[in-house]
mmCIF file of C-alpha atoms in Angstrom:
data_model
loop_
_atom_site.group_PDB
_atom_site.id
_atom_site.type_symbol
_atom_site.label_atom_id
_atom_site.label_comp_id
_atom_site.label_asym_id
_atom_site.label_seq_id
_atom_site.Cartn_x
_atom_site.Cartn_y
_atom_site.Cartn_z
ATOM 1 C CA MET G 1 -5.765 -18.674 -12.930
ATOM 2 C CA PHE G 2 -2.240 -17.524 -12.117
ATOM 3 C CA GLN G 3 -1.505 -16.658 -15.743
ATOM 4 C CA GLU G 4 -4.731 -14.684 -15.933
ATOM 5 C CA ARG G 5 -3.735 -12.638 -12.861
ATOM 6 C CA TYR G 6 -0.361 -11.891 -14.459
ATOM 7 C CA ILE G 7 -2.026 -10.545 -17.610
ATOM 8 C CA GLU G 8 -4.387 -8.403 -15.536
ATOM 9 C CA THR G 9 -1.447 -7.063 -13.547
ATOM 10 C CA VAL G 10 0.469 -6.042 -16.677
ATOM 11 C CA ILE G 11 -2.577 -4.245 -18.115
ATOM 12 C CA CYS G 12 -3.270 -2.520 -14.795
ATOM 13 C CA ARG G 13 0.285 -1.286 -14.471
ATOM 14 C CA ILE G 14 0.310 0.026 -18.036
ATOM 15 C CA PHE G 15 -2.683 2.186 -17.152
ATOM 16 C CA TYR G 16 -0.897 3.209 -13.955
ATOM 17 C CA GLU G 17 2.249 4.278 -15.806
ATOM 18 C CA ALA G 18 0.066 6.257 -18.206
ATOM 19 C CA SER G 19 -1.731 7.952 -15.264
ATOM 20 C CA CYS G 20 -5.002 6.800 -16.784
ATOM 21 C CA ALA G 21 -7.468 6.003 -14.017
ATOM 22 C CA SER G 22 -10.515 6.596 -16.229
ATOM 23 C CA GLY G 23 -9.932 3.555 -18.437
ATOM 24 C CA LYS G 24 -9.889 5.620 -21.641
ATOM 25 C CA MET G 25 -6.277 6.138 -22.662
ATOM 26 C CA SER G 26 -5.398 9.026 -24.934
ATOM 27 C CA LEU G 27 -2.501 8.958 -27.409
ATOM 28 C CA ARG G 28 -0.482 11.198 -25.120
ATOM 29 C CA GLN G 29 -1.079 8.856 -22.186
ATOM 30 C CA PHE G 30 -0.194 5.846 -24.324
ATOM 31 C CA GLN G 31 3.113 7.470 -25.243
ATOM 32 C CA LYS G 32 3.725 8.247 -21.580
ATOM 33 C CA SER G 33 3.368 4.548 -20.721
ATOM 34 C CA LEU G 34 6.358 3.742 -22.992
ATOM 35 C CA PHE G 35 4.541 0.594 -24.095
ATOM 36 C CA SER G 36 6.000 0.608 -27.624
ATOM 37 C CA THR G 37 9.534 0.954 -26.289
ATOM 38 C CA ARG G 38 9.180 -1.753 -23.672
ATOM 39 C CA ILE G 39 7.438 -4.269 -25.905
ATOM 40 C CA LYS G 40 10.475 -4.120 -28.217
ATOM 41 C CA THR G 41 12.726 -5.266 -25.376
ATOM 42 C CA LEU G 42 10.822 -8.539 -25.010
ATOM 43 C CA GLY G 43 11.890 -11.680 -26.804
ATOM 44 C CA ASN G 44 12.522 -15.400 -26.440
ATOM 45 C CA ASN G 45 15.750 -14.816 -24.532
ATOM 46 C CA VAL G 46 14.348 -12.243 -22.113
ATOM 47 C CA GLU G 47 13.950 -13.394 -18.508
ATOM 48 C CA LEU G 48 10.884 -11.644 -17.106
ATOM 49 C CA ASN G 49 12.226 -12.000 -13.579
ATOM 50 C CA ASN G 50 15.079 -9.655 -14.478
ATOM 51 C CA THR G 51 13.009 -6.853 -15.991
ATOM 52 C CA GLN G 52 12.189 -3.757 -13.954
ATOM 53 C CA ASP G 53 8.979 -2.662 -15.652
ATOM 54 C CA TYR G 54 5.328 -3.693 -15.757
ATOM 55 C CA PHE G 55 6.231 -6.962 -17.519
ATOM 56 C CA SER G 56 8.270 -8.081 -14.512
ATOM 57 C CA TYR G 57 7.115 -11.452 -13.205
ATOM 58 C CA LYS G 58 8.886 -10.727 -9.930
ATOM 59 C CA HIS G 59 6.855 -7.566 -9.425
ATOM 60 C CA PHE G 60 3.671 -9.440 -10.225
ATOM 61 C CA TYR G 61 4.551 -12.240 -7.826
ATOM 62 C CA VAL G 62 4.994 -9.799 -4.946
ATOM 63 C CA LEU G 63 1.793 -7.900 -5.765
ATOM 64 C CA TYR G 64 -0.384 -10.984 -6.008
ATOM 65 C CA CYS G 65 1.061 -12.823 -3.008
ATOM 66 C CA LYS G 66 0.721 -9.734 -0.810
ATOM 67 C CA PHE G 67 -2.880 -9.366 -1.962
ATOM 68 C CA TRP G 68 -3.666 -13.046 -1.443
ATOM 69 C CA THR G 69 -2.380 -12.882 2.117
ATOM 70 C CA LEU G 70 -4.852 -10.105 2.907
ATOM 71 C CA ASP G 71 -7.796 -11.618 1.012
ATOM 72 C CA ASN G 72 -9.049 -13.963 3.744
ATOM 73 C CA ASP G 73 -11.988 -15.463 1.834
ATOM 74 C CA HIS G 74 -10.105 -15.355 -1.506
ATOM 75 C CA ASP G 75 -12.913 -13.725 -3.448
ATOM 76 C CA LEU G 76 -10.419 -11.262 -5.011
ATOM 77 C CA MET G 77 -12.000 -8.435 -3.024
ATOM 78 C CA LEU G 78 -10.599 -6.654 0.025
ATOM 79 C CA THR G 79 -12.902 -5.398 2.747
ATOM 80 C CA ALA G 80 -11.914 -2.915 5.440
ATOM 81 C CA GLU G 81 -11.272 -5.879 7.747
ATOM 82 C CA ASP G 82 -8.880 -7.394 5.190
ATOM 83 C CA LEU G 83 -7.034 -4.162 4.527
ATOM 84 C CA PHE G 84 -6.622 -3.520 8.240
ATOM 85 C CA GLN G 85 -4.083 -6.376 8.325
ATOM 86 C CA TYR G 86 -1.860 -4.683 5.749
ATOM 87 C CA ASN G 87 1.764 -4.498 6.875
ATOM 88 C CA GLU G 88 0.924 -5.683 10.409
ATOM 89 C CA GLN G 89 -1.862 -3.144 10.905
ATOM 90 C CA ALA G 90 0.275 -0.212 9.764
ATOM 91 C CA LEU G 91 -2.653 1.968 8.671
ATOM 92 C CA ASN G 92 -5.187 3.422 11.080
ATOM 93 C CA PRO G 93 -8.953 2.777 10.734
ATOM 94 C CA ARG G 94 -9.812 6.232 9.408
ATOM 95 C CA VAL G 95 -7.387 5.850 6.504
ATOM 96 C CA ILE G 96 -8.710 2.360 5.779
ATOM 97 C CA GLU G 97 -12.306 3.550 5.671
ATOM 98 C CA ARG G 98 -11.310 6.238 3.187
ATOM 99 C CA LEU G 99 -9.443 3.702 1.066
ATOM 100 C CA VAL G 100 -12.323 1.249 0.755
ATOM 101 C CA SER G 101 -14.706 4.116 0.030
ATOM 102 C CA TYR G 102 -12.631 6.177 -2.405
ATOM 103 C CA GLY G 103 -9.704 3.977 -3.466
ATOM 104 C CA GLN G 104 -11.517 2.337 -6.372
ATOM 105 C CA ILE G 105 -10.036 2.915 -9.825
ATOM 106 C CA GLN G 106 -12.691 3.706 -12.421
ATOM 107 C CA ALA G 107 -10.844 1.876 -15.183
ATOM 108 C CA PHE G 108 -11.414 -1.463 -13.412
ATOM 109 C CA SER G 109 -14.859 -0.920 -11.926
ATOM 110 C CA ARG G 110 -16.579 -3.623 -14.000
ATOM 111 C CA ASN G 111 -15.331 -6.368 -11.659
ATOM 112 C CA ARG G 112 -16.688 -4.708 -8.545
ATOM 113 C CA THR G 113 -19.607 -6.250 -6.649
ATOM 114 C CA GLN G 114 -19.753 -3.814 -3.720
ATOM 115 C CA LYS G 115 -18.677 -0.219 -3.266
ATOM 116 C CA GLN G 116 -16.935 -0.617 0.098
ATOM 117 C CA GLN G 117 -14.273 -2.976 -1.238
ATOM 118 C CA LEU G 118 -11.053 -2.954 -3.251
ATOM 119 C CA THR G 119 -10.441 -5.344 -6.123
ATOM 120 C CA TYR G 120 -7.037 -6.837 -6.842
ATOM 121 C CA LEU G 121 -6.483 -4.149 -9.487
ATOM 122 C CA ASP G 122 -7.420 -1.399 -7.019
ATOM 123 C CA TYR G 123 -4.923 -2.921 -4.604
ATOM 124 C CA ILE G 124 -2.136 -2.692 -7.194
ATOM 125 C CA TRP G 125 -2.595 1.062 -7.418
ATOM 126 C CA PHE G 126 -2.806 1.301 -3.622
ATOM 127 C CA LEU G 127 0.461 -0.602 -3.046
ATOM 128 C CA LEU G 128 2.356 1.309 -5.747
ATOM 129 C CA HIS G 129 1.275 4.552 -4.109
ATOM 130 C CA GLU G 130 1.947 3.333 -0.567
ATOM 131 C CA VAL G 131 5.473 2.052 -1.125
ATOM 132 C CA ASP G 132 6.728 5.286 -2.690
ATOM 133 C CA LYS G 133 4.824 8.476 -1.859
ATOM 134 C CA THR G 134 7.313 10.795 -3.556
ATOM 135 C CA SER G 135 5.853 10.576 -7.075
ATOM 136 C CA PRO G 136 3.248 13.083 -8.322
ATOM 137 C CA LYS G 137 0.757 10.215 -8.838
ATOM 138 C CA ALA G 138 1.164 9.048 -5.249
ATOM 139 C CA ILE G 139 0.860 12.569 -3.854
ATOM 140 C CA GLU G 140 -2.379 13.067 -5.796
ATOM 141 C CA TYR G 141 -3.730 9.701 -4.603
ATOM 142 C CA TRP G 142 -3.114 10.313 -0.902
ATOM 143 C CA PHE G 143 -4.141 13.962 -1.072
ATOM 144 C CA ARG G 144 -7.536 12.780 -2.316
ATOM 145 C CA MET G 145 -7.775 10.322 0.593
ATOM 146 C CA LEU G 146 -7.035 12.977 3.205
ATOM 147 C CA ASP G 147 -9.210 15.701 1.635
ATOM 148 C CA GLU G 148 -12.462 14.535 3.183
ATOM 149 C CA ASP G 149 -14.546 17.556 2.201
ATOM 150 C CA GLY G 150 -13.147 17.626 -1.345
ATOM 151 C CA ASP G 151 -12.381 21.354 -1.320
ATOM 152 C CA GLY G 152 -8.815 20.925 -2.573
ATOM 153 C CA VAL G 153 -7.280 22.007 0.732
ATOM 154 C CA LEU G 154 -6.045 19.889 3.635
ATOM 155 C CA SER G 155 -7.146 21.938 6.606
ATOM 156 C CA GLY G 156 -6.041 21.706 10.199
ATOM 157 C CA TYR G 157 -9.436 20.270 11.076
ATOM 158 C CA GLU G 158 -9.010 17.324 8.686
ATOM 159 C CA LEU G 159 -5.405 16.660 9.584
ATOM 160 C CA GLU G 160 -6.084 16.772 13.320
ATOM 161 C CA MET G 161 -8.514 13.847 13.009
ATOM 162 C CA TYR G 162 -5.843 11.740 11.311
ATOM 163 C CA TRP G 163 -3.196 12.771 13.825
ATOM 164 C CA GLN G 164 -5.473 11.782 16.693
ATOM 165 C CA GLU G 165 -5.759 8.342 15.131
ATOM 166 C CA GLN G 166 -1.966 8.114 15.127
ATOM 167 C CA MET G 167 -1.778 9.061 18.810
ATOM 168 C CA ASP G 168 -4.532 6.583 19.695
ATOM 169 C CA LYS G 169 -2.563 3.838 18.001
ATOM 170 C CA GLN G 170 0.642 4.810 19.789
ATOM 171 C CA LYS G 171 -1.145 4.658 23.152
ATOM 172 C CA LEU G 172 -2.193 1.095 22.400
ATOM 173 C CA MET G 173 1.256 0.039 21.275
ATOM 174 C CA PHE G 174 3.404 1.538 24.019
ATOM 175 C CA HIS G 175 3.008 1.853 27.781
ATOM 176 C CA GLU G 176 4.890 5.114 28.032
ATOM 177 C CA PHE G 177 5.464 7.638 25.299
ATOM 178 C CA GLU G 178 5.716 11.363 24.916
ATOM 179 C CA GLU G 179 2.547 12.541 23.220
ATOM 180 C CA ILE G 180 3.073 15.101 20.490
ATOM 181 C CA THR G 181 0.340 17.698 20.326
ATOM 182 C CA PHE G 182 -1.294 18.487 17.021
ATOM 183 C CA ASP G 183 -0.253 22.140 17.310
ATOM 184 C CA ASP G 184 3.388 21.035 17.379
ATOM 185 C CA ILE G 185 2.864 18.756 14.388
ATOM 186 C CA LEU G 186 1.070 21.486 12.451
ATOM 187 C CA ARG G 187 3.975 23.886 13.031
ATOM 188 C CA GLN G 188 6.444 21.227 11.870
ATOM 189 C CA MET G 189 4.442 20.545 8.725
ATOM 190 C CA CYS G 190 4.106 24.245 7.912
ATOM 191 C CA ASP G 191 7.873 24.699 8.320
ATOM 192 C CA LEU G 192 8.419 21.668 6.086
ATOM 193 C CA ILE G 193 5.940 22.394 3.282
ATOM 194 C CA GLN G 194 5.778 26.209 3.495
ATOM 195 C CA PRO G 195 2.125 26.526 2.386
ATOM 196 C CA ALA G 196 0.863 29.866 1.115
ATOM 197 C CA THR G 197 -1.647 29.965 3.994
ATOM 198 C CA TYR G 198 -0.645 28.694 7.430
ATOM 199 C CA GLY G 199 -2.344 25.401 8.279
ATOM 200 C CA GLN G 200 -3.871 24.948 4.809
ATOM 201 C CA PHE G 201 -2.076 22.633 2.407
ATOM 202 C CA THR G 202 -2.914 22.411 -1.285
ATOM 203 C CA LEU G 203 -1.900 19.765 -3.798
ATOM 204 C CA MET G 204 0.439 22.282 -5.420
ATOM 205 C CA ASP G 205 2.139 22.863 -2.055
ATOM 206 C CA LEU G 206 2.878 19.167 -1.641
ATOM 207 C CA LYS G 207 4.046 18.652 -5.213
ATOM 208 C CA LYS G 208 6.833 21.216 -4.832
ATOM 209 C CA ASN G 209 9.044 18.582 -3.203
ATOM 210 C CA GLY G 210 8.262 14.861 -3.336
ATOM 211 C CA PHE G 211 10.543 13.951 -0.402
ATOM 212 C CA PHE G 212 8.927 16.550 1.856
ATOM 213 C CA ALA G 213 5.479 15.465 0.672
ATOM 214 C CA GLU G 214 6.249 11.863 1.635
ATOM 215 C CA ARG G 215 7.208 12.895 5.157
ATOM 216 C CA PHE G 216 4.047 15.003 5.401
ATOM 217 C CA LEU G 217 1.802 12.148 4.240
ATOM 218 C CA ASP G 218 3.463 9.501 6.421
ATOM 219 C CA THR G 219 2.897 11.744 9.444
ATOM 220 C CA PHE G 220 -0.854 11.258 9.104
ATOM 221 C CA LEU G 221 -1.030 7.866 7.383
ATOM 222 C CA HIS G 222 1.651 5.476 8.618
ATOM 223 C CA LEU G 223 2.871 5.584 12.236
ATOM 224 C CA GLU G 224 5.932 3.357 11.724
ATOM 225 C CA LYS G 225 7.167 5.407 8.772
ATOM 226 C CA PHE G 226 6.506 8.634 10.662
ATOM 227 C CA THR G 227 8.650 7.318 13.518
ATOM 228 C CA LEU G 228 11.434 6.520 11.051
ATOM 229 C CA HIS G 229 11.286 10.056 9.682
ATOM 230 C CA GLU G 230 11.529 11.435 13.224
ATOM 231 C CA CYS G 231 14.517 9.261 14.159
ATOM 232 C CA ILE G 232 16.702 10.244 11.202
ATOM 233 C CA GLN G 233 17.516 13.858 10.459
ATOM 234 C CA GLY G 234 17.350 15.033 6.857
ATOM 235 C CA CYS G 235 15.913 13.112 3.924
ATOM 236 C CA VAL G 236 15.357 9.611 5.266
ATOM 237 C CA ARG G 237 14.825 7.979 1.873
ATOM 238 C CA LEU G 238 18.174 9.183 0.493
ATOM 239 C CA LYS G 239 20.064 8.240 3.650
ATOM 240 C CA LEU G 240 18.580 4.744 3.632
ATOM 241 C CA GLN G 241 19.607 4.317 -0.004
ATOM 242 C CA GLU G 242 23.141 5.594 0.615
ATOM 243 C CA GLY G 243 23.543 3.372 3.656
ATOM 244 C CA ASN G 244 22.219 0.327 1.776
ATOM 245 C CA TYR G 245 19.831 -0.541 4.616
ATOM 246 C CA ASP G 246 17.791 -3.717 4.156
ATOM 247 C CA THR G 247 14.388 -2.255 4.891
ATOM 248 C CA THR G 248 11.217 -2.161 2.834
ATOM 249 C CA TYR G 249 10.280 1.162 4.452
ATOM 250 C CA LEU G 250 11.006 4.280 2.403
ATOM 251 C CA CYS G 251 12.715 2.578 -0.491
ATOM 252 C CA GLY G 252 12.023 2.561 -4.217
ATOM 253 C CA TRP G 253 9.554 0.178 -5.809
ATOM 254 C CA ASP G 254 12.227 -1.977 -7.464
ATOM 255 C CA ARG G 255 14.170 -2.410 -4.228
ATOM 256 C CA TYR G 256 10.974 -3.098 -2.314
ATOM 257 C CA THR G 257 9.874 -5.866 -4.687
ATOM 258 C CA GLU G 258 13.346 -7.415 -4.715
ATOM 259 C CA MET G 259 13.441 -7.702 -0.918
ATOM 260 C CA GLU G 260 9.846 -8.887 -0.670
ATOM 261 C CA TYR G 261 10.385 -11.435 -3.447
ATOM 262 C CA GLN G 262 13.421 -12.930 -1.739
ATOM 263 C CA GLN G 263 11.506 -13.135 1.528
ATOM 264 C CA LEU G 264 8.538 -14.854 -0.148
ATOM 265 C CA ILE G 265 10.802 -17.374 -1.859
ATOM 266 C CA ALA G 266 12.621 -18.087 1.405
ATOM 267 C CA MET G 267 9.336 -18.638 3.232
ATOM 268 C CA ASP G 268 8.151 -20.934 0.464
ATOM 269 C CA GLN G 269 11.325 -23.008 0.642
ATOM 270 C CA ILE G 270 10.959 -23.348 4.405
ATOM 271 C CA ALA G 271 7.357 -24.468 3.975
ATOM 272 C CA MET G 272 8.354 -27.047 1.375
ATOM 273 C CA ALA G 273 11.171 -28.371 3.558
ATOM 274 C CA SER G 274 8.856 -28.760 6.534
ATOM 275 C CA GLY G 275 6.203 -30.533 4.477
ATOM 276 C CA VAL G 276 3.542 -27.909 5.117
ATOM 277 C CA LYS G 277 2.478 -27.618 1.470
ATOM 278 C CA ASP G 278 -0.537 -29.525 0.224
ATOM 279 C CA ASP G 279 0.016 -32.161 -2.461
ATOM 280 C CA GLU G 280 -2.470 -30.367 -4.654
ATOM 281 C CA GLU G 281 -0.427 -27.189 -4.578
ATOM 282 C CA GLU G 282 2.880 -28.974 -5.194
ATOM 283 C CA GLU G 283 1.502 -30.706 -8.291
ATOM 284 C CA SER G 284 0.110 -27.536 -9.814
ATOM 285 C CA ASP G 285 1.773 -25.485 -12.536
ATOM 286 C CA SER G 286 1.499 -22.218 -10.623
ATOM 287 C CA ALA G 287 4.393 -20.351 -9.062
ATOM 288 C CA PRO G 288 5.876 -21.528 -5.755
ATOM 289 C CA GLY G 289 3.878 -20.579 -2.712
ATOM 290 C CA THR G 290 0.912 -19.365 -4.722
ATOM 291 C CA PRO G 291 -2.549 -20.882 -4.251
ATOM 292 C CA THR G 292 -4.054 -22.506 -7.332
ATOM 293 C CA SER G 293 -7.694 -22.251 -6.466
ATOM 294 C CA ASP G 294 -9.990 -20.591 -4.018
ATOM 295 C CA ALA G 295 -11.019 -23.977 -2.687
ATOM 296 C CA SER G 296 -7.488 -25.000 -1.741
ATOM 297 C CA MET G 297 -6.930 -21.980 0.481
ATOM 298 C CA SER G 298 -10.354 -20.822 1.607
ATOM 299 C CA GLN G 299 -12.030 -21.643 4.851
ATOM 300 C CA ASP G 300 -14.326 -24.647 5.091
ATOM 301 C CA LYS G 301 -17.704 -23.409 3.950
ATOM 302 C CA ASP G 302 -19.415 -25.419 6.675
ATOM 303 C CA GLU G 303 -17.576 -23.456 9.348
ATOM 304 C CA GLU G 304 -19.003 -20.125 10.393
ATOM 305 C CA PRO G 305 -16.083 -17.737 10.902
ATOM 306 C CA GLU G 306 -16.070 -15.920 14.192
ATOM 307 C CA HIS G 307 -16.855 -12.252 13.647
ATOM 308 C CA VAL G 308 -14.364 -9.886 15.260
ATOM 309 C CA ASP G 309 -14.636 -6.105 15.205
ATOM 310 C CA TRP G 310 -11.496 -5.132 13.293
ATOM 311 C CA LYS G 311 -11.366 -1.711 14.924
ATOM 312 C CA LEU G 312 -11.157 -3.325 18.356
ATOM 313 C CA SER G 313 -8.221 -5.527 17.396
ATOM 314 C CA TRP G 314 -5.864 -2.755 18.490
ATOM 315 C CA LEU G 315 -7.212 -3.216 22.014
ATOM 316 C CA ALA G 316 -6.435 -6.914 21.915
ATOM 317 C CA LYS G 317 -2.959 -6.176 20.552
ATOM 318 C CA SER G 318 -2.360 -3.686 23.343
ATOM 319 C CA GLN G 319 -3.428 -6.229 25.982
ATOM 320 C CA ALA G 320 -1.070 -8.796 24.495
ATOM 321 C CA LEU G 321 1.809 -6.336 24.760
ATOM 322 C CA GLN G 322 0.971 -5.690 28.398
ATOM 323 C CA ASP G 323 0.811 -9.408 29.169
ATOM 324 C CA ALA G 324 4.160 -9.955 27.500
ATOM 325 C CA SER G 325 5.777 -7.311 29.642
#
């Protein structure tokens, strides 16, 4: 099963590099993927862990393990409840609902059983876009998520709903904080992006500068990354790279996968040392720390899982913070 997931990941990332979400790749898109060039670099002496392209086993390992952690029932499909746990609940419910509704990639729709879910291949595109929002592909992806009425313009009305979600989350996380009004945020974003019409942002406006676009998108999508932007003056991504900070926030894809891979390996070694691993998993031929079958990791079918409203989990998290203080 693990080998099959690796092959699927390579194919999915080739289509991603070619910007081919339709599943029908043209010659121009094929050339853009650089497949011919990269296939020539492979050989018997090539270590796939050391490559930095879509053949990288290390990249695959991070993608699949991160997905498996979210996929609670291990059916290779992510529901809104699953996705809500991404990066310690980094994304707000409105963004998640948009993702499970409109984050499906047409090229891989044949494996889909329900519309309001993301497959593993959908998740690959999501994570590639989420880690680095500076690329044109990522800007297009998130613009489509935020553009709820599909008119090609992010209006103040749409953005205010997402900003309110950010403020609601901050209220739950912190006892005291200085609330930033949407009018202040809108002025900041207009100064940053310089749209042709005040308060109306087009895809072309955002694509003028990928670093500015990332800050704009994180403002409405990811509270922790927005806070990081606010704390550091100038281009946060460049300063983090120059300072060699060990953070998976606002770094390139290669650096992100390297740090995540080392963390996964370290966690796996700790688990092996403490004897947590099942004998079945240790005897398998899959990679360390990776489940070999749905049965070995899934919940006992005889047990009925307790249903919890995922949107209300913020309330429980807030109460836990209050109790701790």
